[in-house]
Amino acid sequence: MNKQIVLLPGDGVGTEIMESAKLVLNTIASEFDHSFTFYQHAIGGDAIDNYGTPLPEDTVKACQLADAILLGAVGGEKWDSFPGHLRPEKGLLGIRKKLGLFANLRPVKGFAPLLHASPLKEEVIKGSDILIVRELTGGLYFGKPSERRDNGNIVVDTLYYQRNEMERIIDKGFQSARLRNNKLTSVDKANVLESSKMWREIVNEKSNEYPDVTVEHLLVDAAAMKLITHPTSFDVIVTENLFGDILSDEASVLTGSLGMLPSASVRSDGVGLYEPVHGSAPDIAGKGIANPLGMILSVALMLRFSFEMEEEASEIEKAVNECLEQGYHTLDLNIKGGKQVGTKEITEIVVENLTTKSVSNSICSMYV
Ligand code: IPM
Ligand code: MG
């Protein structure tokens, strides 16, 4: 298969982990006889520095033509004092919105060799396997432009949702639950927010269309606690934009490191943008020590969701698992008696595992 992929390395460690993604994709291309063409474009702080805007028109056009998009990370202290429209994050939010990528899928499943790497007790996290389905193009992130009034002493951020925006993501939540263990936890703040009341009404209406899926409602504060105390009680979580952002970082603790988490931002026709959940990590950027596994696992999600290359995707996941079983890890992780290596080295080990037949067929796909 021939696929056109836009690469948006962005800022900080984004450029380093993008190199890992390319290496893995080139390996998959030669192992499985595919051809991937890469088109690299600027976004975020890199685009502000070079083109005076976080989301250049060329980048948008290229993304619109692509079969799929891979993104590294955006942001960094350097741009913190820039005015609102010149924030690197605007590039990421802009591309999500322009492409209509309303469904953000964040699988949270620990790899066995990392069970002890979490600060949580092994017996609490063992067996946890969660898919967070986060709404991505509405809510507080995309209300009326934020305002400062009264000499900056009053601030207004607006939470705005249309019914159909809630309906489509809630449908995605139910459909995802059907592909897994038929349990959907809907997270809201219906005891306070009008938007959450509407959200809950829609979930209840929709549950009639999916009688095979068990629905649970949780307030976001209670959900935050239960994620840490009883993570194995969750299957699919569906929630609005900001709650999903917060809960997915929290859930990453179950896997040992935020650096392990991949994500897919998709729309109904299969076009998607894939990126690790972590940010640009300016403190370690340029040192060659960033964990590229969240990015490499995002490549696997891209192959699975956008290109329907299930076998290729699960080979990548197996190669990552094997690398961890061999004891290799980056600085953010700790494997007892393991070997700490850098970004390039761990990528090469994953690639080696992909190219040798030593990858065990008995380990089933990590993310389904
Ligand atoms: C994420 C990030 C982004 C978000 C930032 C960088 C704008 O935290 O993808 O989770 O809040 O969506
Ligand atoms: Mg986030």
CSV table of C-alpha atoms and ligand atoms in Angstrom, one decimal:
chain,number,residue,atom,x,y,z
A,1,MET,CA,0.0,0.0,0.0
A,2,ASN,CA,1.1,3.5,-0.8
A,3,LYS,CA,0.3,6.1,1.9
A,4,GLN,CA,1.0,9.9,2.1
A,5,ILE,CA,1.9,10.9,5.6
A,6,VAL,CA,2.4,14.4,6.9
A,7,LEU,CA,4.9,14.8,9.7
A,8,LEU,CA,4.6,17.7,12.1
A,9,PRO,CA,7.6,17.3,14.5
A,10,GLY,CA,6.8,20.6,16.3
A,11,ASP,CA,8.9,21.6,19.3
A,12,GLY,CA,11.2,20.2,22.0
A,13,VAL,CA,11.4,16.5,22.1
A,14,GLY,CA,8.9,16.4,19.2
A,15,THR,CA,11.7,16.5,16.6
A,16,GLU,CA,13.7,13.7,18.3
A,17,ILE,CA,10.8,11.3,18.6
A,18,MET,CA,9.7,12.0,15.0
A,19,GLU,CA,13.0,10.5,13.9
A,20,SER,CA,12.0,7.3,15.8
A,21,ALA,CA,8.6,7.3,14.1
A,22,LYS,CA,10.2,7.6,10.7
A,23,LEU,CA,12.6,4.7,11.4
A,24,VAL,CA,9.8,2.5,12.5
A,25,LEU,CA,7.7,3.4,9.5
A,26,ASN,CA,10.5,2.7,7.1
A,27,THR,CA,11.0,-0.7,8.7
A,28,ILE,CA,7.4,-1.5,8.4
A,29,ALA,CA,7.5,-0.4,4.8
A,30,SER,CA,10.3,-2.8,3.9
A,31,GLU,CA,9.1,-5.7,6.0
A,32,PHE,CA,5.5,-5.6,4.7
A,33,ASP,CA,6.2,-4.2,1.2
A,34,HIS,CA,4.4,-0.8,1.7
A,35,SER,CA,5.5,2.6,0.6
A,36,PHE,CA,5.1,5.6,2.8
A,37,THR,CA,5.8,9.1,1.5
A,38,PHE,CA,6.6,11.7,4.2
A,39,TYR,CA,5.9,15.4,3.9
A,40,GLN,CA,7.3,17.4,6.8
A,41,HIS,CA,5.7,20.7,7.8
A,42,ALA,CA,6.0,23.2,10.6
A,43,ILE,CA,3.6,23.7,13.5
A,44,GLY,CA,3.7,25.3,17.0
A,45,GLY,CA,6.7,27.3,18.2
A,46,ASP,CA,8.8,26.1,15.2
A,47,ALA,CA,6.2,27.6,12.9
A,48,ILE,CA,6.0,30.8,14.9
A,49,ASP,CA,9.8,31.2,14.6
A,50,ASN,CA,9.9,30.5,10.9
A,51,TYR,CA,6.6,31.7,9.5
A,52,GLY,CA,5.2,34.0,12.2
A,53,THR,CA,2.2,31.8,12.9
A,54,PRO,CA,1.7,28.6,14.8
A,55,LEU,CA,-0.3,27.0,12.0
A,56,PRO,CA,0.8,28.1,8.5
A,57,GLU,CA,-1.6,27.7,5.6
A,58,ASP,CA,0.8,25.3,3.8
A,59,THR,CA,0.7,23.0,6.8
A,60,VAL,CA,-3.1,23.0,6.8
A,61,LYS,CA,-3.2,22.3,3.0
A,62,ALA,CA,-0.8,19.4,3.3
A,63,CYS,CA,-2.7,17.9,6.2
A,64,GLN,CA,-6.0,18.1,4.2
A,65,LEU,CA,-4.4,16.1,1.4
A,66,ALA,CA,-2.7,13.5,3.6
A,67,ASP,CA,-3.8,10.0,4.3
A,68,ALA,CA,-2.7,10.5,7.9
A,69,ILE,CA,-0.8,12.9,10.1
A,70,LEU,CA,1.9,12.3,12.8
A,71,LEU,CA,2.6,15.0,15.3
A,72,GLY,CA,5.5,15.2,17.8
A,73,ALA,CA,4.6,17.9,20.4
A,74,VAL,CA,4.2,21.7,20.6
A,75,GLY,CA,5.1,24.3,23.2
A,76,GLY,CA,7.9,25.5,25.3
A,77,GLU,CA,8.9,28.3,27.7
A,78,LYS,CA,10.3,30.3,24.9
A,79,TRP,CA,6.9,31.3,23.7
A,80,ASP,CA,5.2,31.6,27.1
A,81,SER,CA,5.3,35.4,27.0
A,82,PHE,CA,3.9,35.6,23.4
A,83,PRO,CA,0.4,37.0,22.9
A,84,GLY,CA,-2.5,34.4,22.8
A,85,HIS,CA,-2.7,34.1,19.0
A,86,LEU,CA,1.0,33.3,18.9
A,87,ARG,CA,1.0,30.4,21.3
A,88,PRO,CA,2.3,27.1,19.9
A,89,GLU,CA,-0.7,25.3,21.4
A,90,LYS,CA,-2.9,27.3,19.0
A,91,GLY,CA,-1.3,25.3,16.1
A,92,LEU,CA,-2.4,22.0,17.6
A,93,LEU,CA,-5.9,23.2,18.5
A,94,GLY,CA,-6.2,24.8,15.1
A,95,ILE,CA,-5.3,21.7,13.1
A,96,ARG,CA,-7.7,19.5,15.2
A,97,LYS,CA,-10.5,21.9,14.6
A,98,LYS,CA,-9.8,22.5,10.9
A,99,LEU,CA,-9.7,18.8,10.1
A,100,GLY,CA,-12.7,18.1,12.3
A,101,LEU,CA,-10.9,15.5,14.4
A,102,PHE,CA,-13.5,15.3,17.1
A,103,ALA,CA,-12.7,12.0,18.6
A,104,ASN,CA,-9.5,11.6,20.7
A,105,LEU,CA,-8.8,8.0,21.5
A,106,ARG,CA,-6.3,7.4,24.3
A,107,PRO,CA,-5.7,3.8,25.2
A,108,VAL,CA,-4.2,3.3,28.7
A,109,LYS,CA,-2.9,-0.2,29.1
A,110,GLY,CA,0.2,-1.1,31.0
A,111,PHE,CA,2.9,-3.3,29.6
A,112,ALA,CA,3.7,-6.2,31.9
A,113,PRO,CA,7.4,-5.4,32.4
A,114,LEU,CA,6.3,-1.9,33.6
A,115,LEU,CA,3.9,-3.0,36.3
A,116,HIS,CA,6.3,-2.1,39.1
A,117,ALA,CA,7.3,1.2,37.4
A,118,SER,CA,4.1,2.9,38.5
A,119,PRO,CA,4.0,4.6,41.9
A,120,LEU,CA,0.7,2.8,42.4
A,121,LYS,CA,0.6,-0.6,44.0
A,122,GLU,CA,0.9,-3.5,41.5
A,123,GLU,CA,-2.2,-5.2,42.9
A,124,VAL,CA,-4.2,-2.1,42.2
A,125,ILE,CA,-3.2,-1.5,38.6
A,126,LYS,CA,-2.7,-5.1,37.4
A,127,GLY,CA,-5.2,-5.9,34.6
A,128,SER,CA,-6.2,-2.3,34.0
A,129,ASP,CA,-7.0,-1.6,30.4
A,130,ILE,CA,-8.9,1.6,29.7
A,131,LEU,CA,-9.8,3.5,26.5
A,132,ILE,CA,-10.4,7.2,27.1
A,133,VAL,CA,-12.6,8.7,24.4
A,134,ARG,CA,-12.2,12.4,24.7
A,135,GLU,CA,-14.2,15.1,22.8
A,136,LEU,CA,-11.6,17.2,21.0
A,137,THR,CA,-13.1,20.1,19.0
A,138,GLY,CA,-15.5,21.8,21.5
A,139,GLY,CA,-16.0,22.8,25.1
A,140,LEU,CA,-13.9,25.4,26.9
A,141,TYR,CA,-11.1,25.0,24.4
A,142,PHE,CA,-13.2,26.4,21.6
A,143,GLY,CA,-15.8,28.8,23.1
A,144,LYS,CA,-16.0,32.5,22.2
A,145,PRO,CA,-12.4,33.9,22.2
A,146,SER,CA,-11.4,34.4,25.9
A,147,GLU,CA,-11.6,37.9,27.3
A,148,ARG,CA,-10.0,40.0,29.9
A,149,ARG,CA,-12.1,42.9,31.1
A,150,ASP,CA,-11.9,45.6,33.8
A,151,ASN,CA,-8.2,46.2,33.4
A,152,GLY,CA,-7.6,42.5,33.3
A,153,ASN,CA,-9.4,41.8,36.6
A,154,ILE,CA,-12.3,39.9,35.0
A,155,VAL,CA,-11.7,36.9,32.8
A,156,VAL,CA,-14.2,35.0,30.7
A,157,ASP,CA,-13.7,31.6,29.1
A,158,THR,CA,-16.8,30.1,27.4
A,159,LEU,CA,-17.8,26.5,27.4
A,160,TYR,CA,-19.8,25.9,24.3
A,161,TYR,CA,-21.2,22.7,22.8
A,162,GLN,CA,-23.9,21.9,20.2
A,163,ARG,CA,-26.0,18.9,20.8
A,164,ASN,CA,-24.7,17.1,17.7
A,165,GLU,CA,-21.1,17.6,18.9
A,166,MET,CA,-22.0,15.7,22.0
A,167,GLU,CA,-24.0,13.1,20.2
A,168,ARG,CA,-21.2,12.1,17.8
A,169,ILE,CA,-18.6,11.6,20.5
A,170,ILE,CA,-21.0,9.8,22.8
A,171,ASP,CA,-21.8,7.5,19.9
A,172,LYS,CA,-18.1,6.9,19.5
A,173,GLY,CA,-17.9,6.0,23.2
A,174,PHE,CA,-20.7,3.4,22.8
A,175,GLN,CA,-19.2,2.0,19.6
A,176,SER,CA,-15.8,1.7,21.2
A,177,ALA,CA,-17.3,-0.1,24.2
A,178,ARG,CA,-19.0,-2.5,21.9
A,179,LEU,CA,-15.6,-3.4,20.4
A,180,ARG,CA,-14.2,-4.0,23.9
A,181,ASN,CA,-16.0,-5.1,27.1
A,182,ASN,CA,-19.3,-3.4,26.7
A,183,LYS,CA,-18.9,-1.0,29.6
A,184,LEU,CA,-19.1,2.7,29.2
A,185,THR,CA,-18.4,5.2,32.0
A,186,SER,CA,-19.6,8.7,31.1
A,187,VAL,CA,-17.8,11.4,33.0
A,188,ASP,CA,-19.4,14.8,33.6
A,189,LYS,CA,-20.1,17.5,36.3
A,190,ALA,CA,-23.9,17.3,36.0
A,191,ASN,CA,-24.3,18.5,39.6
A,192,VAL,CA,-23.0,21.9,38.6
A,193,LEU,CA,-22.7,22.5,34.8
A,194,GLU,CA,-25.6,22.9,32.4
A,195,SER,CA,-23.4,21.4,29.6
A,196,SER,CA,-22.9,18.3,31.7
A,197,LYS,CA,-26.7,18.0,32.3
A,198,MET,CA,-27.2,18.0,28.5
A,199,TRP,CA,-24.3,15.5,28.2
A,200,ARG,CA,-26.0,13.2,30.7
A,201,GLU,CA,-29.4,13.4,29.0
A,202,ILE,CA,-27.8,12.4,25.7
A,203,VAL,CA,-26.0,9.5,27.2
A,204,ASN,CA,-29.2,8.2,28.7
A,205,GLU,CA,-31.1,8.7,25.4
A,206,LYS,CA,-28.4,6.9,23.5
A,207,SER,CA,-28.2,4.0,25.9
A,208,ASN,CA,-31.5,2.8,24.4
A,209,GLU,CA,-29.7,2.4,21.1
A,210,TYR,CA,-26.9,0.3,22.7
A,211,PRO,CA,-28.8,-2.0,25.1
A,212,ASP,CA,-25.8,-4.4,25.2
A,213,VAL,CA,-23.5,-1.7,26.7
A,214,THR,CA,-23.7,-1.1,30.5
A,215,VAL,CA,-23.6,2.6,31.3
A,216,GLU,CA,-22.2,4.2,34.4
A,217,HIS,CA,-22.3,8.0,35.1
A,218,LEU,CA,-19.5,9.4,37.2
A,219,LEU,CA,-18.9,13.0,38.3
A,220,VAL,CA,-15.4,14.1,37.2
A,221,ASP,CA,-14.1,14.5,40.7
A,222,ALA,CA,-15.2,11.0,41.7
A,223,ALA,CA,-13.9,9.6,38.4
A,224,ALA,CA,-10.4,11.1,39.1
A,225,MET,CA,-10.3,9.3,42.4
A,226,LYS,CA,-11.6,6.0,41.1
A,227,LEU,CA,-9.1,6.0,38.3
A,228,ILE,CA,-6.4,5.7,40.9
A,229,THR,CA,-8.2,3.5,43.5
A,230,HIS,CA,-10.0,1.1,41.2
A,231,PRO,CA,-8.6,1.4,37.7
A,232,THR,CA,-9.6,-2.1,36.7
A,233,SER,CA,-13.3,-1.1,37.1
A,234,PHE,CA,-13.1,0.9,33.9
A,235,ASP,CA,-13.4,-0.2,30.3
A,236,VAL,CA,-14.3,2.8,28.1
A,237,ILE,CA,-14.5,6.4,29.5
A,238,VAL,CA,-16.3,9.0,27.4
A,239,THR,CA,-16.0,12.6,28.3
A,240,GLU,CA,-15.8,16.2,27.1
A,241,ASN,CA,-12.6,18.0,26.1
A,242,LEU,CA,-11.1,19.4,29.2
A,243,PHE,CA,-12.1,16.6,31.5
A,244,GLY,CA,-10.5,14.2,29.0
A,245,ASP,CA,-7.3,16.2,28.9
A,246,ILE,CA,-6.9,16.0,32.6
A,247,LEU,CA,-8.0,12.4,33.2
A,248,SER,CA,-5.7,11.1,30.5
A,249,ASP,CA,-2.6,12.5,32.1
A,250,GLU,CA,-3.8,11.1,35.4
A,251,ALA,CA,-4.4,7.7,33.9
A,252,SER,CA,-0.9,7.6,32.4
A,253,VAL,CA,0.4,7.0,35.9
A,254,LEU,CA,-1.1,3.5,35.6
A,255,THR,CA,1.4,2.7,32.8
A,256,GLY,CA,4.5,3.9,34.6
A,257,SER,CA,5.1,7.0,32.5
A,258,LEU,CA,3.3,9.6,30.4
A,259,GLY,CA,6.0,8.8,27.8
A,260,MET,CA,4.3,5.5,27.1
A,261,LEU,CA,0.9,6.8,26.0
A,262,PRO,CA,-0.2,7.1,22.4
A,263,SER,CA,-3.2,8.8,21.0
A,264,ALA,CA,-5.4,9.0,17.9
A,265,SER,CA,-7.5,12.0,16.9
A,266,VAL,CA,-9.9,10.9,14.3
A,267,ARG,CA,-13.1,11.8,12.4
A,268,SER,CA,-15.7,9.5,10.9
A,269,ASP,CA,-14.0,8.9,7.5
A,270,GLY,CA,-10.8,7.4,9.0
A,271,VAL,CA,-8.5,10.4,8.5
A,272,GLY,CA,-6.5,10.9,11.7
A,273,LEU,CA,-3.8,12.7,13.5
A,274,TYR,CA,-1.6,10.6,15.7
A,275,GLU,CA,0.6,11.9,18.6
A,276,PRO,CA,1.9,10.9,21.9
A,277,VAL,CA,-0.1,12.2,24.9
A,278,HIS,CA,3.0,13.8,26.4
A,279,GLY,CA,4.2,17.4,25.7
A,280,SER,CA,7.4,18.9,24.3
A,281,ALA,CA,9.4,18.4,27.5
A,282,PRO,CA,11.7,21.4,27.0
A,283,ASP,CA,13.7,20.4,30.1
A,284,ILE,CA,15.1,17.3,28.4
A,285,ALA,CA,14.9,18.4,24.7
A,286,GLY,CA,18.0,18.0,22.7
A,287,LYS,CA,19.6,15.6,25.1
A,288,GLY,CA,18.7,12.4,23.3
A,289,ILE,CA,17.0,10.9,26.3
A,290,ALA,CA,13.3,11.3,25.6
A,291,ASN,CA,11.1,8.2,25.6
A,292,PRO,CA,9.9,7.6,22.0
A,293,LEU,CA,7.6,4.7,22.8
A,294,GLY,CA,4.4,6.8,23.1
A,295,MET,CA,5.2,8.1,19.6
A,296,ILE,CA,6.1,4.6,18.3
A,297,LEU,CA,2.8,3.3,19.7
A,298,SER,CA,1.0,6.2,18.0
A,299,VAL,CA,2.4,5.0,14.7
A,300,ALA,CA,0.8,1.6,15.5
A,301,LEU,CA,-2.5,3.3,16.1
A,302,MET,CA,-2.1,5.2,12.8
A,303,LEU,CA,-1.5,1.9,10.9
A,304,ARG,CA,-4.5,0.3,12.6
A,305,PHE,CA,-7.1,3.1,12.5
A,306,SER,CA,-6.2,5.0,9.3
A,307,PHE,CA,-4.6,2.3,7.1
A,308,GLU,CA,-6.3,-0.9,8.4
A,309,MET,CA,-2.9,-2.5,8.8
A,310,GLU,CA,-3.8,-4.6,11.9
A,311,GLU,CA,-0.9,-7.0,11.6
A,312,GLU,CA,1.7,-4.3,11.1
A,313,ALA,CA,0.3,-2.4,14.1
A,314,SER,CA,0.3,-5.4,16.4
A,315,GLU,CA,3.9,-6.2,15.3
A,316,ILE,CA,5.0,-2.8,16.5
A,317,GLU,CA,3.2,-3.3,19.8
A,318,LYS,CA,4.9,-6.7,20.3
A,319,ALA,CA,8.3,-5.2,19.4
A,320,VAL,CA,7.8,-2.5,22.1
A,321,ASN,CA,6.7,-5.1,24.6
A,322,GLU,CA,9.7,-7.2,23.8
A,323,CYS,CA,12.1,-4.3,24.2
A,324,LEU,CA,10.7,-3.7,27.7
A,325,GLU,CA,10.9,-7.4,28.5
A,326,GLN,CA,14.6,-7.2,27.5
A,327,GLY,CA,14.9,-4.6,30.2
A,328,TYR,CA,15.5,-1.6,28.0
A,329,HIS,CA,14.0,1.7,29.2
A,330,THR,CA,14.5,5.5,29.0
A,331,LEU,CA,15.2,7.8,31.9
A,332,ASP,CA,11.5,8.4,32.7
A,333,LEU,CA,10.9,4.7,33.4
A,334,ASN,CA,12.5,2.4,35.8
A,335,ILE,CA,12.8,-1.3,35.2
A,336,LYS,CA,14.4,-3.2,38.1
A,337,GLY,CA,17.8,-4.4,37.0
A,338,GLY,CA,17.1,-2.9,33.5
A,339,LYS,CA,19.3,-1.1,31.1
A,340,GLN,CA,18.7,2.7,30.7
A,341,VAL,CA,19.3,3.8,27.1
A,342,GLY,CA,18.6,7.0,25.0
A,343,THR,CA,16.0,7.8,22.4
A,344,LYS,CA,18.0,6.4,19.4
A,345,GLU,CA,19.1,3.3,21.2
A,346,ILE,CA,15.7,2.3,22.3
A,347,THR,CA,14.3,3.0,18.8
A,348,GLU,CA,17.0,0.8,17.3
A,349,ILE,CA,16.1,-2.0,19.7
A,350,VAL,CA,12.4,-1.8,18.7
A,351,VAL,CA,13.4,-1.8,15.1
A,352,GLU,CA,15.6,-4.8,15.6
A,353,ASN,CA,12.7,-6.7,17.3
A,354,LEU,CA,10.6,-5.8,14.3
A,355,THR,CA,13.0,-7.2,11.8
A,356,THR,CA,13.9,-10.4,13.6
A,357,LYS,CA,11.5,-13.2,13.9
A,358,SER,CA,12.2,-13.3,17.6
A,359,VAL,CA,9.1,-11.4,18.3
A,360,SER,CA,6.9,-13.8,20.2
A,361,ASN,CA,3.6,-14.5,18.5
A,362,SER,CA,2.1,-15.5,21.8
A,363,ILE,CA,1.9,-11.9,23.0
A,364,CYS,CA,-1.3,-10.6,21.7
A,365,SER,CA,-1.9,-7.0,20.5
A,366,MET,CA,-1.6,-4.5,23.3
A,367,TYR,CA,-4.2,-2.1,22.1
A,368,VAL,CA,-7.5,-3.4,20.7
B,1,IPM,C1,-3.0,17.2,24.9
B,1,IPM,C2,-2.3,18.5,25.3
B,1,IPM,C3,-3.0,19.6,24.5
B,1,IPM,C4,-4.5,19.7,25.0
B,1,IPM,C5,-2.3,21.0,24.7
B,1,IPM,C6,-0.9,20.9,24.2
B,1,IPM,C7,-3.0,22.1,24.0
B,1,IPM,O1,-2.3,18.7,26.6
B,1,IPM,O2,-3.1,16.9,23.7
B,1,IPM,O3,-3.5,16.5,25.9
B,1,IPM,O4,-4.8,20.3,26.0
B,1,IPM,O5,-5.3,19.1,24.3
B,2,MG,MG,-3.0,17.1,27.7
